[in-house]
PDB file of N, CA and C in Angstrom:
ATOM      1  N   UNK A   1       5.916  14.164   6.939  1.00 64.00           N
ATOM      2  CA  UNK A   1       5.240  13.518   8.030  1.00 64.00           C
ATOM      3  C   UNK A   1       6.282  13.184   9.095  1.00 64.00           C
ATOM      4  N   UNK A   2       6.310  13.367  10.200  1.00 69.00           N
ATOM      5  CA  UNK A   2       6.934  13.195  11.461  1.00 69.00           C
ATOM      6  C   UNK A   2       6.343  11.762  12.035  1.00 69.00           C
ATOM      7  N   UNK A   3       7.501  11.527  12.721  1.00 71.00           N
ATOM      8  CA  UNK A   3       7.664  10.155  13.389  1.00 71.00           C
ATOM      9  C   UNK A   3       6.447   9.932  14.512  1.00 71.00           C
ATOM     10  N   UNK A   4       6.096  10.738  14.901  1.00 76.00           N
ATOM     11  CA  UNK A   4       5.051  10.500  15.856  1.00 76.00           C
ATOM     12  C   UNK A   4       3.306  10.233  14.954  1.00 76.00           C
ATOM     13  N   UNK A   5       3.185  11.038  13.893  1.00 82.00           N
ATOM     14  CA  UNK A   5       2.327  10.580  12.925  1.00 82.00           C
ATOM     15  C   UNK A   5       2.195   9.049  12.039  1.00 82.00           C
ATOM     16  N   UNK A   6       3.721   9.140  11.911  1.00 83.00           N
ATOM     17  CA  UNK A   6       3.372   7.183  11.135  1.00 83.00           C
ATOM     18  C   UNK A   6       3.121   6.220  12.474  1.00 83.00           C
ATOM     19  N   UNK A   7       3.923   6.346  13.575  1.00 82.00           N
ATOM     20  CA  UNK A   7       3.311   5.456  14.390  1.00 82.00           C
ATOM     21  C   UNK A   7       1.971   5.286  14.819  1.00 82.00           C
ATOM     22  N   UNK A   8       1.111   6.496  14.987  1.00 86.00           N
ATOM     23  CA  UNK A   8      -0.393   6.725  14.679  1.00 86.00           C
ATOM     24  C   UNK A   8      -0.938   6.063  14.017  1.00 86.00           C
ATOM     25  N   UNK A   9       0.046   6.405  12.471  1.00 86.00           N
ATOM     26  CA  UNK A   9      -0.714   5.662  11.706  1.00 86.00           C
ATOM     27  C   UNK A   9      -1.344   4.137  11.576  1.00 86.00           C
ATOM     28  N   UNK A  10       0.362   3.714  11.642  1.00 86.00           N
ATOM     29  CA  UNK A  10       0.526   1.649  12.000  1.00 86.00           C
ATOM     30  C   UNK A  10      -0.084   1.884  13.361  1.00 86.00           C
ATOM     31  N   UNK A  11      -0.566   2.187  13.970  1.00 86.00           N
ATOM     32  CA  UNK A  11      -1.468   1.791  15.117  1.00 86.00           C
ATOM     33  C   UNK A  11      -2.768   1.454  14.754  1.00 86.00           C
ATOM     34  N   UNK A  12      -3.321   2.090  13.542  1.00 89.00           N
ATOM     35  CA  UNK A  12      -4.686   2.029  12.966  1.00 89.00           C
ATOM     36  C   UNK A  12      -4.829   0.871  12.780  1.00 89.00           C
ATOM     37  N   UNK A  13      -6.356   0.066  13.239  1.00 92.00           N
ATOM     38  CA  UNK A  13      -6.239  -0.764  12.796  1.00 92.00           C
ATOM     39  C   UNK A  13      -6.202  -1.554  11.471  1.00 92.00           C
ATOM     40  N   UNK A  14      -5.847  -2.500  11.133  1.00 95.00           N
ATOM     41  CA  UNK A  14      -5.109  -2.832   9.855  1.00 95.00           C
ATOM     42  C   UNK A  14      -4.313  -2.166   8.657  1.00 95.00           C
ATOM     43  N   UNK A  15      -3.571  -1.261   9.613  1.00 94.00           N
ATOM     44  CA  UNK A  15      -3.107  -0.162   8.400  1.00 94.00           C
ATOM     45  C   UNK A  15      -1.547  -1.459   8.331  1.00 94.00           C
ATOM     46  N   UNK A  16      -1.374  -1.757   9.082  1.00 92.00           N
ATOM     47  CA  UNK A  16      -0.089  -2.226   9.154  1.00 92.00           C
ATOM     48  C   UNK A  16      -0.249  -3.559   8.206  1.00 92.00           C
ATOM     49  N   UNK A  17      -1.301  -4.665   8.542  1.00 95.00           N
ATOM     50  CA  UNK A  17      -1.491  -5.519   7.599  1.00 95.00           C
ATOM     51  C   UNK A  17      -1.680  -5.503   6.458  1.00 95.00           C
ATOM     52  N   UNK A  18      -2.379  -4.133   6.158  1.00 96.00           N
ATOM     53  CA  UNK A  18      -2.508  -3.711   4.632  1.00 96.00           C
ATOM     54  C   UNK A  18      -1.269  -3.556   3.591  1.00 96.00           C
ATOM     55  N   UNK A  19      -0.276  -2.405   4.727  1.00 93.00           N
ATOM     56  CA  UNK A  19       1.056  -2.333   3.842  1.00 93.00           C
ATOM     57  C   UNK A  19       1.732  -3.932   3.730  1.00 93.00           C
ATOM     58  N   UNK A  20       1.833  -4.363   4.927  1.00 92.00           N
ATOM     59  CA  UNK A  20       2.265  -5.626   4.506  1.00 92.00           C
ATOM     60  C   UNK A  20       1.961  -6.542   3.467  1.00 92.00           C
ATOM     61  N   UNK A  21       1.070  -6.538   3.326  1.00 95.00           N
ATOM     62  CA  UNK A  21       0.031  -7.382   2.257  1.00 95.00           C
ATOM     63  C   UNK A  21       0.475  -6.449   0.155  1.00 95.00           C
ATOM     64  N   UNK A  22       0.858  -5.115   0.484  1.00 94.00           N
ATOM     65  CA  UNK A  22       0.955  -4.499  -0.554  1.00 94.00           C
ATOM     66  C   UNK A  22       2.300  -4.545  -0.821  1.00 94.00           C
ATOM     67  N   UNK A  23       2.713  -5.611  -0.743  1.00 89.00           N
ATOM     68  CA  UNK A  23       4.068  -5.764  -1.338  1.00 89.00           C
ATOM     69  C   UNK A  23       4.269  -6.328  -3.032  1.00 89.00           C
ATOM     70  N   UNK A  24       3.087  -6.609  -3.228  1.00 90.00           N
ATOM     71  CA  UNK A  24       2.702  -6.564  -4.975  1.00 90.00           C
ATOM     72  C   UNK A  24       1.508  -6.179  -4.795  1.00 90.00           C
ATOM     73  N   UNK A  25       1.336  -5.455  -6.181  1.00 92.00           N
ATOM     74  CA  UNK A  25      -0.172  -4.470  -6.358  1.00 92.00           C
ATOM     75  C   UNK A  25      -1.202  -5.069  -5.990  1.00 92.00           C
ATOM     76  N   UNK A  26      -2.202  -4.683  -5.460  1.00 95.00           N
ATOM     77  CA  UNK A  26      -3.583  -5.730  -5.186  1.00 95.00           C
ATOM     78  C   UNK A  26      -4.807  -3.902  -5.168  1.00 95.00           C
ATOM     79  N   UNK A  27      -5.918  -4.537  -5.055  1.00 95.00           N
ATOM     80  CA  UNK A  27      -7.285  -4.189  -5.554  1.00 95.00           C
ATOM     81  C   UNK A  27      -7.579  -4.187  -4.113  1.00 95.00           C
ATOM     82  N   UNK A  28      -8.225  -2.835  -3.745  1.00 95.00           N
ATOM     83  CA  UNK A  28      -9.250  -3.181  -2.426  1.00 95.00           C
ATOM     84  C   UNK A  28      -9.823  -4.653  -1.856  1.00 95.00           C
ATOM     85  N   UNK A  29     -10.231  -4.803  -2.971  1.00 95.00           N
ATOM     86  CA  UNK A  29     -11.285  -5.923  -2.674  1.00 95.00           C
ATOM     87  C   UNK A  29     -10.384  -6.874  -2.391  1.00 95.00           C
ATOM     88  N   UNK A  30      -8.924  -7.451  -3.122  1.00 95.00           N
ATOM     89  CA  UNK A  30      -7.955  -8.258  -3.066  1.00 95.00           C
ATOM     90  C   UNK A  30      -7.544  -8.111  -1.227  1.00 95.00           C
ATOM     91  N   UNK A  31      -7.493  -6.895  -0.765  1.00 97.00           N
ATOM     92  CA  UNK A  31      -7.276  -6.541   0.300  1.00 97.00           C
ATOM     93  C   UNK A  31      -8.254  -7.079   1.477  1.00 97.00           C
ATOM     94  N   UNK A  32      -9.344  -6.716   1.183  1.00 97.00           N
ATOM     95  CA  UNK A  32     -10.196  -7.431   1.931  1.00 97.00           C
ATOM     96  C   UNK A  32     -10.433  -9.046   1.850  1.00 97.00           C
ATOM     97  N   UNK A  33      -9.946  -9.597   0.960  1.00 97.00           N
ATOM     98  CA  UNK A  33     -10.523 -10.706   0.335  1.00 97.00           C
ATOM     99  C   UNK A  33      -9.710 -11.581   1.639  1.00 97.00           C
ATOM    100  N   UNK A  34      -8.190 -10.530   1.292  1.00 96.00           N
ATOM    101  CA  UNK A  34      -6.551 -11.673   1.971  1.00 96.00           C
ATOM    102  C   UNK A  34      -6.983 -11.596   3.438  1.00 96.00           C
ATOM    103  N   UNK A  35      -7.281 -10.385   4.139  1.00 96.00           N
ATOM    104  CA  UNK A  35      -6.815 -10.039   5.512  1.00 96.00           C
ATOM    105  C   UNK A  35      -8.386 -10.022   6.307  1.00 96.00           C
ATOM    106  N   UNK A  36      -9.003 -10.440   5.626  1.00 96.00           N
ATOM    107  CA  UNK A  36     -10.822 -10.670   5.835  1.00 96.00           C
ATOM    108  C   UNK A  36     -11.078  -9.211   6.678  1.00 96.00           C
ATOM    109  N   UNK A  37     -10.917  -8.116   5.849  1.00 95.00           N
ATOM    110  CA  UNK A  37     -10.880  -6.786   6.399  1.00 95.00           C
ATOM    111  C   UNK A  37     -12.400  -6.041   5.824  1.00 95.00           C
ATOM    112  N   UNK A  38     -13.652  -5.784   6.225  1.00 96.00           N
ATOM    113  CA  UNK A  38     -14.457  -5.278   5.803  1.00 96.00           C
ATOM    114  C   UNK A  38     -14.587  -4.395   4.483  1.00 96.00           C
ATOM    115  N   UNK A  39     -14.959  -4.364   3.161  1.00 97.00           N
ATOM    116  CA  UNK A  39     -14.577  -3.421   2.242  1.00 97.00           C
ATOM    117  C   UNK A  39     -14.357  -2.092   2.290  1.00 97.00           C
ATOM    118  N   UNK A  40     -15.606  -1.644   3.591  1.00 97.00           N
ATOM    119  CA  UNK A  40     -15.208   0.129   3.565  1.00 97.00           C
ATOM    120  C   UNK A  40     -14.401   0.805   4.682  1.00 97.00           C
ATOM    121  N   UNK A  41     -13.539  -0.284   4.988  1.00 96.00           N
ATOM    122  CA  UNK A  41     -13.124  -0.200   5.998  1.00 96.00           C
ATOM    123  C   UNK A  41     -11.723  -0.394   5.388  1.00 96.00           C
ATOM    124  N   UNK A  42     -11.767  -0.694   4.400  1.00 96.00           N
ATOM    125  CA  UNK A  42     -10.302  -1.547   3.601  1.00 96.00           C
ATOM    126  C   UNK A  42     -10.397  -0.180   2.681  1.00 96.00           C
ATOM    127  N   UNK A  43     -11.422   0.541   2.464  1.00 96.00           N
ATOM    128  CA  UNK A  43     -11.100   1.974   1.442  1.00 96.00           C
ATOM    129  C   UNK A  43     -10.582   3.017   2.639  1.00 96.00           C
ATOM    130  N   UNK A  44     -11.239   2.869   3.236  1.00 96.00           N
ATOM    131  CA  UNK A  44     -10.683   4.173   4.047  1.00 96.00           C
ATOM    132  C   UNK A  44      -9.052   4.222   4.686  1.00 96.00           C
ATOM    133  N   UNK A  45      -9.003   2.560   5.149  1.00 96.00           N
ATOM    134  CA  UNK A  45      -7.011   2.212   5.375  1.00 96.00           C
ATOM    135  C   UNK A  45      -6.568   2.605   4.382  1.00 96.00           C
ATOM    136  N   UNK A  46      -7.390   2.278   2.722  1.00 97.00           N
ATOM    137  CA  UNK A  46      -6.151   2.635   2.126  1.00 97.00           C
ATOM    138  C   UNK A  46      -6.099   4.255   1.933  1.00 97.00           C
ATOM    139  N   UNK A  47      -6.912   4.700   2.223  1.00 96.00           N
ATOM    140  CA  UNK A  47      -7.044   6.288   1.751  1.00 96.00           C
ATOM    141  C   UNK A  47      -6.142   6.728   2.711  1.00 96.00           C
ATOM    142  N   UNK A  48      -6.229   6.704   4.286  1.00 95.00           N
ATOM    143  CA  UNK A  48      -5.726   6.897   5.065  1.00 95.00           C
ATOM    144  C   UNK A  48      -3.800   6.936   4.870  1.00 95.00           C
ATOM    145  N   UNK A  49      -3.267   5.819   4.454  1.00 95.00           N
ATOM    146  CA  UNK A  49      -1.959   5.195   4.167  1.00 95.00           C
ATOM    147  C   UNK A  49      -1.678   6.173   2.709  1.00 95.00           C
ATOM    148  N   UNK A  50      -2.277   5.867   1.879  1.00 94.00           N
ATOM    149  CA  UNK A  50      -2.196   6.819   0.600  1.00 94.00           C
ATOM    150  C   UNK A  50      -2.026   8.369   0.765  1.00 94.00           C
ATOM    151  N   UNK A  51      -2.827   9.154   1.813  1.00 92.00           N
ATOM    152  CA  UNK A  51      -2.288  10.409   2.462  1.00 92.00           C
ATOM    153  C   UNK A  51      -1.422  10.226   2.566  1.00 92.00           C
ATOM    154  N   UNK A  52      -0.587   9.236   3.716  1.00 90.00           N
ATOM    155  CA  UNK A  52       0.311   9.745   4.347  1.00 90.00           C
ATOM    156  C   UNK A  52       1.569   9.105   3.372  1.00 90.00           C
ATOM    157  N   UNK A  53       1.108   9.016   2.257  1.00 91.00           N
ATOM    158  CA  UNK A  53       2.460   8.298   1.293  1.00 91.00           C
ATOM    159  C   UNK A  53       3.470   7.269   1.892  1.00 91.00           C
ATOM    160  N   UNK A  54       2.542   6.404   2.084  1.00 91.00           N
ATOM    161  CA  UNK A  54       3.075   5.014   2.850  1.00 91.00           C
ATOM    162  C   UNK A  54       1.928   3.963   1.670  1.00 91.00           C
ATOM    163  N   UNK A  55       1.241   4.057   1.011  1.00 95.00           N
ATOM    164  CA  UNK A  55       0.859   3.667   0.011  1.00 95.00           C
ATOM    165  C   UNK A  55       0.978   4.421  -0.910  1.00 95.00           C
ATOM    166  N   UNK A  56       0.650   3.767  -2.152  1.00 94.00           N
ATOM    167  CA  UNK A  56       0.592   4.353  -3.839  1.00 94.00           C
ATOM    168  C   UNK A  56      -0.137   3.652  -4.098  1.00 94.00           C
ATOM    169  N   UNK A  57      -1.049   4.854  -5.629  1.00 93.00           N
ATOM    170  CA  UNK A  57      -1.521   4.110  -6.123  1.00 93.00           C
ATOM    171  C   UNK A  57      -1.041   3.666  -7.527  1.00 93.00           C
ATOM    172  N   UNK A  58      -1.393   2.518  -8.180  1.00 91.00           N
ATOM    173  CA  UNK A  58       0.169   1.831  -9.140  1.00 91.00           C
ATOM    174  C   UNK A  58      -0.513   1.934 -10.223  1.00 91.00           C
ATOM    175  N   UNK A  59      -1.800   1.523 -10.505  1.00 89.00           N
ATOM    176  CA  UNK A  59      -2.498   0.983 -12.025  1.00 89.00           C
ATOM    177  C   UNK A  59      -3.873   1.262 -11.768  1.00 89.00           C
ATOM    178  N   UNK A  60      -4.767   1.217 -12.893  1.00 90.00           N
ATOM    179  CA  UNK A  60      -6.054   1.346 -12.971  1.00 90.00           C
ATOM    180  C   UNK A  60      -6.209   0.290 -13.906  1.00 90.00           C
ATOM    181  N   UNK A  61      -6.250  -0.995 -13.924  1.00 84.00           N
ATOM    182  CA  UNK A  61      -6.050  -1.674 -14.607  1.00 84.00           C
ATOM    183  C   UNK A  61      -7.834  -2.371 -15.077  1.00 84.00           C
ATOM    184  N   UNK A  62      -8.338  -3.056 -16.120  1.00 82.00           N
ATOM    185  CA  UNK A  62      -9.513  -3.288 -16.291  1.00 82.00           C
ATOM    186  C   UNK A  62      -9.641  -4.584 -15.737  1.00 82.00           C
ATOM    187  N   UNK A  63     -11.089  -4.586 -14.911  1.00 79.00           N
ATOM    188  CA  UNK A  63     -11.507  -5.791 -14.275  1.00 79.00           C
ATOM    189  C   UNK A  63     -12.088  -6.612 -15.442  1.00 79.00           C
ATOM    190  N   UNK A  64     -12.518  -8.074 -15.230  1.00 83.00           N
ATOM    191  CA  UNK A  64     -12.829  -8.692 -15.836  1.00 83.00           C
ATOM    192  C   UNK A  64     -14.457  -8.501 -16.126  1.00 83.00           C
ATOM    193  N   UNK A  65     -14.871  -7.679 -15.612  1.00 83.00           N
ATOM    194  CA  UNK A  65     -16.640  -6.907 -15.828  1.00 83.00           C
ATOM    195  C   UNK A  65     -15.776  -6.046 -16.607  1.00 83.00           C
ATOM    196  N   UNK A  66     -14.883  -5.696 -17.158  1.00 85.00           N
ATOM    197  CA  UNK A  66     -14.725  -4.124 -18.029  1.00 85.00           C
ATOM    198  C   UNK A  66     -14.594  -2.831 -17.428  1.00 85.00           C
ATOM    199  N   UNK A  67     -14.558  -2.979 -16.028  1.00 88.00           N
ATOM    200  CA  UNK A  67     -14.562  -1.327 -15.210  1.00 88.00           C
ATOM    201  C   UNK A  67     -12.655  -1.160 -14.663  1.00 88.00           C
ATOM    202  N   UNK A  68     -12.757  -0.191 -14.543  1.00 91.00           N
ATOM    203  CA  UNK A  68     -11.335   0.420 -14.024  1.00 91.00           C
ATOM    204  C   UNK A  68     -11.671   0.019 -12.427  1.00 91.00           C
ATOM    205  N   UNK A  69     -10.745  -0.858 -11.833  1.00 92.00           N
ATOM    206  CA  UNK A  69      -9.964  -0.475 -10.548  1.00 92.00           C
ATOM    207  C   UNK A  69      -9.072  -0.058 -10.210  1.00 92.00           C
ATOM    208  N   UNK A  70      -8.565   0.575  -9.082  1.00 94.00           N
ATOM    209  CA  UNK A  70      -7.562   0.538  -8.694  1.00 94.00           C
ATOM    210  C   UNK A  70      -6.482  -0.307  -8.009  1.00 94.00           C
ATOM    211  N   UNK A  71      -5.444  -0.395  -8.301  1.00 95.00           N
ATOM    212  CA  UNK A  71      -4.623  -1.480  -7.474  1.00 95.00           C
ATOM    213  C   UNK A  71      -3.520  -0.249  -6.921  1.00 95.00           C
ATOM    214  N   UNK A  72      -3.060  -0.983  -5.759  1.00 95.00           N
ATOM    215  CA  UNK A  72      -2.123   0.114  -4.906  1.00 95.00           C
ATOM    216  C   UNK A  72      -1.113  -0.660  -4.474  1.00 95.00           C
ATOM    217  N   UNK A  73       0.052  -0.350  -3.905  1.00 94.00           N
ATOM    218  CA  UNK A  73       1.044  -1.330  -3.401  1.00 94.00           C
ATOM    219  C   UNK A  73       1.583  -0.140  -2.777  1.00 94.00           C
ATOM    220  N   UNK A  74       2.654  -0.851  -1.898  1.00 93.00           N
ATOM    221  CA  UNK A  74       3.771  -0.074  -0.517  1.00 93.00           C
ATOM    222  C   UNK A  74       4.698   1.556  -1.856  1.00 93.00           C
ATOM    223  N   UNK A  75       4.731   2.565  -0.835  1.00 92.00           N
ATOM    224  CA  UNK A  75       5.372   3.280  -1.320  1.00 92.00           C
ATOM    225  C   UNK A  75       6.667   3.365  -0.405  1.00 92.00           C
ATOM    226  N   UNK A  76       6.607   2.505  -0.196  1.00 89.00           N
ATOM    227  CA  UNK A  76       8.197   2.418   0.918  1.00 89.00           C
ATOM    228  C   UNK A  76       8.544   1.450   1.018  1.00 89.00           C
ATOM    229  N   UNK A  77       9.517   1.071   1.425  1.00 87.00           N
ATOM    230  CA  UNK A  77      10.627  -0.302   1.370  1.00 87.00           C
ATOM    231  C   UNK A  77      10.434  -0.977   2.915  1.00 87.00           C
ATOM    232  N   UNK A  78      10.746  -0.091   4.160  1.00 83.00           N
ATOM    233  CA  UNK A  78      10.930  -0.216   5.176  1.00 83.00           C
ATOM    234  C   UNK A  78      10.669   0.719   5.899  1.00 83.00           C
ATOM    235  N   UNK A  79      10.416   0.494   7.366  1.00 82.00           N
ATOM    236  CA  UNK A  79      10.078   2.092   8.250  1.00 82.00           C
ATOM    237  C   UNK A  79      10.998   1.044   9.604  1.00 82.00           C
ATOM    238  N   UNK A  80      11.321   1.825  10.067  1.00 82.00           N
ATOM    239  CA  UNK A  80      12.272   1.539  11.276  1.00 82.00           C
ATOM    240  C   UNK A  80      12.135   2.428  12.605  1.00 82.00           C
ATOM    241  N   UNK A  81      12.043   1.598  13.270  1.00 80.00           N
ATOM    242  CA  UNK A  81      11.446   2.863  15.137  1.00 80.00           C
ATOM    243  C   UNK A  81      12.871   2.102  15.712  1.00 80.00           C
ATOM    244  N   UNK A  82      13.249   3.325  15.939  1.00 82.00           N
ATOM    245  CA  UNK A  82      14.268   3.071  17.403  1.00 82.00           C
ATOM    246  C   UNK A  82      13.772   3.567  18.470  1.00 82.00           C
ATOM    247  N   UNK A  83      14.609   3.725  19.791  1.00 83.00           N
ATOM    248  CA  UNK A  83      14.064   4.188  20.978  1.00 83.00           C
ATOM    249  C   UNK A  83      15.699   4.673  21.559  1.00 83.00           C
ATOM    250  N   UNK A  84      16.794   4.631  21.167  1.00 83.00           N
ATOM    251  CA  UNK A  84      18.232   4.927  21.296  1.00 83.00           C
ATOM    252  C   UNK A  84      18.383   6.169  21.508  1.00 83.00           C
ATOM    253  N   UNK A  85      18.416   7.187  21.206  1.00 81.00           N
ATOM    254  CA  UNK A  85      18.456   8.350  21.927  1.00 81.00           C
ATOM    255  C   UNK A  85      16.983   9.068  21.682  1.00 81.00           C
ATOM    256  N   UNK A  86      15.939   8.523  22.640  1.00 77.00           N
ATOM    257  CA  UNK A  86      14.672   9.449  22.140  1.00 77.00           C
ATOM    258  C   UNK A  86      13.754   8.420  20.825  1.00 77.00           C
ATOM    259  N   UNK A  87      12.573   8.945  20.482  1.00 74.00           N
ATOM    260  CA  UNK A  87      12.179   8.144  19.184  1.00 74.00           C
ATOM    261  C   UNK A  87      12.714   8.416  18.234  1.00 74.00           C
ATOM    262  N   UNK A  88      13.107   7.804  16.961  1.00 76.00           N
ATOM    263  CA  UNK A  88      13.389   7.759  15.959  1.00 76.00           C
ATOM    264  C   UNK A  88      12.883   7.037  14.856  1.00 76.00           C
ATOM    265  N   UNK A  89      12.072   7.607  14.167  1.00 75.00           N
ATOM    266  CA  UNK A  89      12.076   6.748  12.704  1.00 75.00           C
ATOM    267  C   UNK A  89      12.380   7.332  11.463  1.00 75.00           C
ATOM    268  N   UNK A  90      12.932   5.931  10.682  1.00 79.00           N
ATOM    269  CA  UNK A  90      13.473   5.798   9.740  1.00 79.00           C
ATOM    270  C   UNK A  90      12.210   5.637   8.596  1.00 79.00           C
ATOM    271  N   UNK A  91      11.953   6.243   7.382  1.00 77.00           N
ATOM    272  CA  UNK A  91      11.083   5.832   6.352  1.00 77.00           C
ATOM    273  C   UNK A  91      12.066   5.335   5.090  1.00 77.00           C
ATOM    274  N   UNK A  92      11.909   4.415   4.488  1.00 79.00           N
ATOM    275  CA  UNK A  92      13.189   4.037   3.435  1.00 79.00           C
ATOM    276  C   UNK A  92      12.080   3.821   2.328  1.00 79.00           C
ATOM    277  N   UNK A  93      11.781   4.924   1.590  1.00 81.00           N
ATOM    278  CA  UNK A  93      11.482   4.664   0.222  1.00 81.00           C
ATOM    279  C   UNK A  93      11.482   3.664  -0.453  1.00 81.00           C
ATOM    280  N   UNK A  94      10.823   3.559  -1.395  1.00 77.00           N
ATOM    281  CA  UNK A  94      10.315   2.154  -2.421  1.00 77.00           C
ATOM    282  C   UNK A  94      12.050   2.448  -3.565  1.00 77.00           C
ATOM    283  N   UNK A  95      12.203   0.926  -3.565  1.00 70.00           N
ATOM    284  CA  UNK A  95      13.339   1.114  -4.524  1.00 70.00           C
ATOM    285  C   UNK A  95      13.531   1.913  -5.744  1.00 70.00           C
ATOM    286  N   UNK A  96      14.266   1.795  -6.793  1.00 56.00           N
ATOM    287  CA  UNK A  96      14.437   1.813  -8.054  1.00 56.00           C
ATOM    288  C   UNK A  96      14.233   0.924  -8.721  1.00 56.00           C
ATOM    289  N   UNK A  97      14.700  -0.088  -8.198  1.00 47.00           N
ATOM    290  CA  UNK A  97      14.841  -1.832  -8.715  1.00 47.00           C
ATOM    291  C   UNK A  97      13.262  -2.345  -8.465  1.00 47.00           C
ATOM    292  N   UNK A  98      12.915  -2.137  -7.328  1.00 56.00           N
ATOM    293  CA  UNK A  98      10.813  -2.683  -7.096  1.00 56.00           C
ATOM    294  C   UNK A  98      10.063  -1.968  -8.364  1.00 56.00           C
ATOM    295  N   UNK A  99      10.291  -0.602  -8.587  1.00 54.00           N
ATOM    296  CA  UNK A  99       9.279   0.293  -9.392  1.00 54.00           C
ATOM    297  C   UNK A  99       9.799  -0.650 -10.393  1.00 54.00           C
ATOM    298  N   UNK A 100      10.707  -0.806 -11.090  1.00 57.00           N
ATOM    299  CA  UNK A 100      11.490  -1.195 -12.389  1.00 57.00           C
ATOM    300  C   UNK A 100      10.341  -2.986 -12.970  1.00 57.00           C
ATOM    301  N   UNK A 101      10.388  -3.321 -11.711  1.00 60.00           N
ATOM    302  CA  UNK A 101      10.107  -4.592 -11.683  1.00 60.00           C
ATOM    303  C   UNK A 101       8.333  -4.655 -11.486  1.00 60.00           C
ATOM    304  N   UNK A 102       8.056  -3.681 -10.709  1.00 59.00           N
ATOM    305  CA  UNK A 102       6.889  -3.531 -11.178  1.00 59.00           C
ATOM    306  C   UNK A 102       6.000  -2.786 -12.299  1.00 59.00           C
ATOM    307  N   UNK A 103       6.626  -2.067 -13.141  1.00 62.00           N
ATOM    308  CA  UNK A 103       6.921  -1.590 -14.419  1.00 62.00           C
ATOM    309  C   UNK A 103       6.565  -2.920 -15.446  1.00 62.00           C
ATOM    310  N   UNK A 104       7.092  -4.235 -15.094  1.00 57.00           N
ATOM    311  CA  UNK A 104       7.530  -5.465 -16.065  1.00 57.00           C
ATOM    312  C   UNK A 104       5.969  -6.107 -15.765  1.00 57.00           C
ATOM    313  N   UNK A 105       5.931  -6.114 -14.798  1.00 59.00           N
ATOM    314  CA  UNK A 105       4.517  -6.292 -14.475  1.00 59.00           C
ATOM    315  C   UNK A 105       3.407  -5.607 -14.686  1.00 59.00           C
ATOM    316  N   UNK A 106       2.942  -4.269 -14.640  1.00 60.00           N
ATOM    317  CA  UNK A 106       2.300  -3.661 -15.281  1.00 60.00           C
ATOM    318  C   UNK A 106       2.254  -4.211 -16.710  1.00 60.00           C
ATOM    319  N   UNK A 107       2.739  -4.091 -17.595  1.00 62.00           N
ATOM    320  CA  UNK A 107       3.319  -4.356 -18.696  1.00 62.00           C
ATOM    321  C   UNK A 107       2.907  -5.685 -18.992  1.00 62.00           C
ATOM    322  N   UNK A 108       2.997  -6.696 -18.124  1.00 65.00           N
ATOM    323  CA  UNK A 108       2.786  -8.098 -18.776  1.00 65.00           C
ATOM    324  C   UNK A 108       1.171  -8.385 -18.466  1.00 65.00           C
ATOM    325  N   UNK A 109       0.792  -7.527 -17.095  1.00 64.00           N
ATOM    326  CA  UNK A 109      -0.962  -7.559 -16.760  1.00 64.00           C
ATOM    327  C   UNK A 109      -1.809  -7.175 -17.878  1.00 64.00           C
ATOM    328  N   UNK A 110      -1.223  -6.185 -18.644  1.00 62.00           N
ATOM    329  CA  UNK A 110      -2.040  -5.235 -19.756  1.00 62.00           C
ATOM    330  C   UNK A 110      -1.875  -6.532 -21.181  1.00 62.00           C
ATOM    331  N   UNK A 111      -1.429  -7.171 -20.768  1.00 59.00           N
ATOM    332  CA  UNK A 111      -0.914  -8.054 -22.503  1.00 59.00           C
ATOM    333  C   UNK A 111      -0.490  -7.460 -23.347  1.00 59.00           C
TER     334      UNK A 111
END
C-alpha cells in the first residue's frame, strides 16, 4: 500500500479513532460502544483498515451468550507523514514485544 492510500484511508471517517482505540483487542461492538460509532458502520471501518493491514484480526474468543466474536487490534505500531522532501510515510509494524504480550493475554482471556 502506498502513502497516498493510508492517508485516504485515516481520512475515513473514524478509521483513525478506531486504530487508536485498538491498541488492546476489542469486539466491534466494544468499538462502537467506546467511540459511539454506529455498528455497521464500525464493521465496515474495520473491514476497510483490516484490507489495508492497518488492523488484525487477534482472537475469536467466546461471548458470554456462547457465540464466537471477533476481536481485532492495531497491526502497526506507528504511521508517520512527513512533508520534507515531497510526502512521505512511514508504516512501523506491530512489535515483537506487543504480539508477545498479547499472546499472555489471549492466554489468560481463555482461562
Amino acid at each position: 500500500m502506498d502513502g497516498e492510500d493510508v492517508i485516504e484511508i485515516l481520512g475515513n471517517k473514524y478509521n483513525a479513532d478506531i486504530l487508536d482505540a485498538a491498541e488492546e483487542p476489542k469486539s466491534a461492538q466494544e468499538f462502537s460502544d467506546e467511540l459511539d460509532v454506529p455498528i455497521a458502520t464500525c464493521y465496515r471501518r474495520i473491514e476497510e483498515l483490516t484490507d489495508a493491514g492497518l488492523l488484525e484480526l487477534h482472537d475469536r474468543p467466546l461471548s458470554d451468550e456462547h457465540r464466537r466474536i471477533k476481536v481485532y487490534r492495531r497491526a502497526v505500531d506507528a504511521i508517520t507523514v512527513r512533508f520534507d522532501d515531497g510526502l512521505t510515510i512511514d508504516v512501523e509494524d506491530r512489535t515483537d514485544v506487543a504480539n508477545k504480550l498479547d499472546e499472555v493475554w489471549r492466554q489468560m482471556s481463555q482461562g
